Coordinates of C-alpha atoms in Angstrom, one line a residue:
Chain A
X1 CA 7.9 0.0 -14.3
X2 CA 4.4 -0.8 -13.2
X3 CA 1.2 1.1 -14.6
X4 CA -1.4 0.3 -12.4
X5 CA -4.9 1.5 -12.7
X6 CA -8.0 1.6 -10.5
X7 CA -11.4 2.3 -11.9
X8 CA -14.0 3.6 -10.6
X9 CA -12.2 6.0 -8.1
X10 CA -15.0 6.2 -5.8
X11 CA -17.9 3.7 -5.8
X12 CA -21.3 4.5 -3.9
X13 CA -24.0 1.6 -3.4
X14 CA -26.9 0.9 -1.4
X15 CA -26.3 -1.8 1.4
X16 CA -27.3 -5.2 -0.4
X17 CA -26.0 -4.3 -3.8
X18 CA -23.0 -5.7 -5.5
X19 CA -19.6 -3.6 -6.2
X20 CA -17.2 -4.2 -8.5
X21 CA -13.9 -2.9 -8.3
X22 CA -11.2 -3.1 -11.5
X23 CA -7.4 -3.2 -11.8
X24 CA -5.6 -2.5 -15.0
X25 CA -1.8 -3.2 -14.8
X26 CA 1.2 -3.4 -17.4
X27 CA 3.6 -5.6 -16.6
X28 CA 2.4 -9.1 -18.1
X29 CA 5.1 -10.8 -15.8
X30 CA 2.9 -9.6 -13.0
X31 CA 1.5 -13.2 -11.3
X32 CA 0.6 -12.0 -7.9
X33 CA -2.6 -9.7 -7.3
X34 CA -4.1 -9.0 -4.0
X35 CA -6.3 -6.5 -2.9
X36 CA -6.4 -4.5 0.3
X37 CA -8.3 -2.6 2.7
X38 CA -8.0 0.6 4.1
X39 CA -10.4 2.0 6.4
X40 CA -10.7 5.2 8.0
X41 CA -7.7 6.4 10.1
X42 CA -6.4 3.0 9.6
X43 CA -3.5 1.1 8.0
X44 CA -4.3 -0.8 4.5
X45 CA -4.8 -5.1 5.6
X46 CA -4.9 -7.4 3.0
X47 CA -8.6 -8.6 2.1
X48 CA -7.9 -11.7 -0.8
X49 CA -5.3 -12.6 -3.2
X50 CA -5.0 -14.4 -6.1
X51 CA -2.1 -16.4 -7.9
X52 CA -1.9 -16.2 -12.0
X53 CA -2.5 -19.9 -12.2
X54 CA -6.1 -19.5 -10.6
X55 CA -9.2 -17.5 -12.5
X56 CA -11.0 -17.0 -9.6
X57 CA -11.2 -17.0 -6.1
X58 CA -14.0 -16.6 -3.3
X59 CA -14.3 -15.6 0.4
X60 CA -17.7 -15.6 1.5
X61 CA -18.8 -12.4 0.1
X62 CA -15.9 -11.4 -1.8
X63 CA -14.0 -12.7 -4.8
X64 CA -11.8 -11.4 -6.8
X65 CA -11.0 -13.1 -10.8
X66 CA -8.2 -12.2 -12.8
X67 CA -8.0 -11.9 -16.5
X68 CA -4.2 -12.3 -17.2
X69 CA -4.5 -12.0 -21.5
X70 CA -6.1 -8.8 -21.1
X71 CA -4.1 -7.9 -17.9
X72 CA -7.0 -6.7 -14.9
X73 CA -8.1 -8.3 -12.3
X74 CA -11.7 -7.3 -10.2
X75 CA -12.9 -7.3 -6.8
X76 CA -16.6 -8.1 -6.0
X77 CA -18.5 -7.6 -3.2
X78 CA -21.7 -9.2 -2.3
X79 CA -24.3 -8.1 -0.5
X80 CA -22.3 -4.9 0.7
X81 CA -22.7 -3.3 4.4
X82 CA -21.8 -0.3 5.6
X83 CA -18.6 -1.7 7.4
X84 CA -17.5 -2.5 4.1
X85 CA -17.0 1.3 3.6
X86 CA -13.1 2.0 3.0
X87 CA -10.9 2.5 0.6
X88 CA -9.6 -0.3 -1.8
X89 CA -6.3 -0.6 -3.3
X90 CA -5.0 -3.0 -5.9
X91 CA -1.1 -4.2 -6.1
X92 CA 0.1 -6.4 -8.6
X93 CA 3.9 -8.0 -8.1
X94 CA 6.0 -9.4 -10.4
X95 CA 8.5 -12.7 -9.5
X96 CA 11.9 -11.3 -10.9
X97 CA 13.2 -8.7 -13.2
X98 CA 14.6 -5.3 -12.6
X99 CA 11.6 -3.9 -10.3
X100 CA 11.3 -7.2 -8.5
X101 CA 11.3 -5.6 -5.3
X102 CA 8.8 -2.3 -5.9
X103 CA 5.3 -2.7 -4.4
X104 CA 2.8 0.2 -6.2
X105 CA -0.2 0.3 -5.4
X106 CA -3.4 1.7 -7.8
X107 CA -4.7 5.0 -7.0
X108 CA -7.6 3.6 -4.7
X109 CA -11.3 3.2 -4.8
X110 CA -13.3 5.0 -2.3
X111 CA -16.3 2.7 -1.7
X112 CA -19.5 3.9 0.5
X113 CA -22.6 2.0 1.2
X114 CA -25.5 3.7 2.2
X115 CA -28.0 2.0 4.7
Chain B
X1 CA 3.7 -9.9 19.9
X2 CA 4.9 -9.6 16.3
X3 CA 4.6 -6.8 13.9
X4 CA 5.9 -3.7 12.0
X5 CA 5.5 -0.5 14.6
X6 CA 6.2 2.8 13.4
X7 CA 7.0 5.8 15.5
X8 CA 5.4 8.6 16.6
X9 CA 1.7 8.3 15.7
X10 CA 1.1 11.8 15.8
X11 CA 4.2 14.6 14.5
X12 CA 4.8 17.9 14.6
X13 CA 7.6 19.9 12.6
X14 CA 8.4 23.6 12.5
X15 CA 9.2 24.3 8.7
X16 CA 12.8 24.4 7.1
X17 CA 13.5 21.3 10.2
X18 CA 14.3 17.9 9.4
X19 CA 12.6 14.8 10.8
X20 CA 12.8 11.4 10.8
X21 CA 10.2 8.6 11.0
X22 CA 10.4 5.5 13.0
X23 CA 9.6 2.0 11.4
X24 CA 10.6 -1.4 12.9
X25 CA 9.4 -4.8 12.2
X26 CA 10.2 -8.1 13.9
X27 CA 8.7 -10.2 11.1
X28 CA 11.9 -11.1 9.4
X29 CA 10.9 -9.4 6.3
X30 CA 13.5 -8.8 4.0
X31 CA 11.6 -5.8 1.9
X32 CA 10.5 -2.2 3.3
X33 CA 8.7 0.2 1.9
X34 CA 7.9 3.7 2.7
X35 CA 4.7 5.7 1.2
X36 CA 2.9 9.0 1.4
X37 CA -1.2 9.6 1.4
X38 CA -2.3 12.6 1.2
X39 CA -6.1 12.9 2.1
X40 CA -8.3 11.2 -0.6
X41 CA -5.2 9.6 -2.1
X42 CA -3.7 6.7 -2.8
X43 CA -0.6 5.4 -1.8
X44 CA 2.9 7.0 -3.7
X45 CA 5.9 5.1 -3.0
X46 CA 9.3 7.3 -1.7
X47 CA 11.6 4.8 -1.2
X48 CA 12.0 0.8 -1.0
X49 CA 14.6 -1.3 0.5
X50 CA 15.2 -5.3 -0.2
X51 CA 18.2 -5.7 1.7
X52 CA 20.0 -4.2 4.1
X53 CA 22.5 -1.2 3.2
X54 CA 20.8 -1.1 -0.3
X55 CA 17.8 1.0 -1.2
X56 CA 15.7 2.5 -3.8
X57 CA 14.3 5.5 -5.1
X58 CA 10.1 5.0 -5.5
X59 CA 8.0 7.6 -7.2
X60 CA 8.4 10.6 -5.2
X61 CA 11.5 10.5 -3.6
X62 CA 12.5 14.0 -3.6
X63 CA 13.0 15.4 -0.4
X64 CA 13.6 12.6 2.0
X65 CA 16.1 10.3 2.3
X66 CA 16.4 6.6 4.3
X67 CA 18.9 4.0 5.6
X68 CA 18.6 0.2 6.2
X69 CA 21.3 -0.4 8.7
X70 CA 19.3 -3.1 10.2
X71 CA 17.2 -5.4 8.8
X72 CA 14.3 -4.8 11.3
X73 CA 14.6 -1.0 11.0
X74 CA 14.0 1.7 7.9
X75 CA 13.8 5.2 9.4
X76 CA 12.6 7.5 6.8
X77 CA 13.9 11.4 7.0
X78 CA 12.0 14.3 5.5
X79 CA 14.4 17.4 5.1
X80 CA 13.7 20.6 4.8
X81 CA 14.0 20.4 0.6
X82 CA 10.7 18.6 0.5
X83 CA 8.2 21.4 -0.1
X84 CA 4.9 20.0 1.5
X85 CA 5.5 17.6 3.8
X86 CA 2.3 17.4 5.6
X87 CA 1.1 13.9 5.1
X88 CA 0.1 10.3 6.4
X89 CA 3.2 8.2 6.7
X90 CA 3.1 4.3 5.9
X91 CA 5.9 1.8 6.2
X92 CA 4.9 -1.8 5.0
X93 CA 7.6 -4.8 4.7
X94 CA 7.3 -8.0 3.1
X95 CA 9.1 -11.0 2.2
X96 CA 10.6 -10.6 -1.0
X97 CA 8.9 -13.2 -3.8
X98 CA 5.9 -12.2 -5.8
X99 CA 2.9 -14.2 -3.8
X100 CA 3.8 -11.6 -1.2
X101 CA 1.6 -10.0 1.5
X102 CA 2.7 -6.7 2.7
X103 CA 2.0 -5.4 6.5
X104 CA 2.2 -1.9 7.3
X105 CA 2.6 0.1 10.0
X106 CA -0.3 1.9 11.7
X107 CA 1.0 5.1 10.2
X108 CA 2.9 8.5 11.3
X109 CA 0.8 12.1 10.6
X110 CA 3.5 14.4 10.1
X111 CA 1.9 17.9 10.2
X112 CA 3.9 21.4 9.2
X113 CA 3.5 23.9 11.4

């Protein structure tokens, strides 16, 4: 099955600085990756996603870029603010195969920005 | 209005009772999932489901059990065999295929009391 890794597990920046979140996964047939948001009290929501034929990919202050030979993909933030506070989770998918229909999820990444 | 709904928000459950979780979703997704949090965790899968009257065991899977009679519904059962089943609740679906989105529920907090 999937080994999926988050580092750090808890992040804590000023508001304006830059966070980087990193996802270490196993299976190399893996060609989906998205990241999601939880916040407080609340149920995870998708934030960006990128497919294995793209590098990178931006949404106005987040981006996320994907290394596929060493199997990781990131998420950046920009200019962080405190609603960006949550936790964030990493999920890569496969296409086919034995666990084609298993959804894990990394461990999580507690990110707080202080005003 | 369309969406996955799970059912009750808030739970309550003497110990050594069953109980079972509500999730429906009128997104025609053919995959369910059902995970656990536990506060400052992440997200352990119990069981998945790609089609209906099939199902899989996930990670932690000990302790509950789940049937897909329907393809709109996955209720999830804790029995009493699982030995702490105070937790946050999540269902999510998707369509099956690997550029994927899952959508999930707003969450059941089953508490032991």
């Amino acid at each position: 099955g999937e080994n999926v890794e988050q580092h750090p597990s808890t992040l804590s920046v000023q508001e304006g600085d830059s966070a980087v979140i990193k996802c270490t996964y196993s299976d190399s047939a893996s060609n989906y990756f998205p990241w999601y948001k939880q916040e407080l009290g609340k149920r995870p929501q998708l934030i960006i996603d990128i497919r294995s034929n793209v590098g990178e990919k931006k949404d106005q202050r987040i981006a996320v870029t994907l290394n596929k030979t060493a199997k990781h993909f990131s998420l950046h933030i920009t200019e962080t603010q405190p609603e960006d506070s949550a936790v964030y989770f990493c999920a890569p998918r496969r296409a086919g195969g034995t666990s084609y229909g298993k959804l894990t999820f990394g461990q999580g990444t507690i990110l707080t920005v202080h005003p | 209005d369309g969406g996955i709904t799970q059912s009750p928000k808030y739970l309550f459950r003497k110990e050594g009772q069953n109980v079972t979780l509500s999730c429906e979703q009128n997104l025609n997704h053919d995959a369910m999932y059902w995970y656990r949090q536990d506060p400052g965790q992440g997200l352990r899968l119990i069981y998945y489901s790609q089609i209906v009257n099939d199902f899989q065991k996930g990670d932690i899977a000990e302790g509950y059990s789940v049937s897909r009679e329907k393809k709109e519904s996955f209720p999830l059962t804790v029995t009493s065999a699982q030995k702490n089943p105070t937790a946050f609740y999540l269902c999510a679906s998707s369509m099956l295929g690997a550029n994927t989105e899952a959508f999930f529920g707003q969450g059941t907090r089953l508490t032991v009391v």
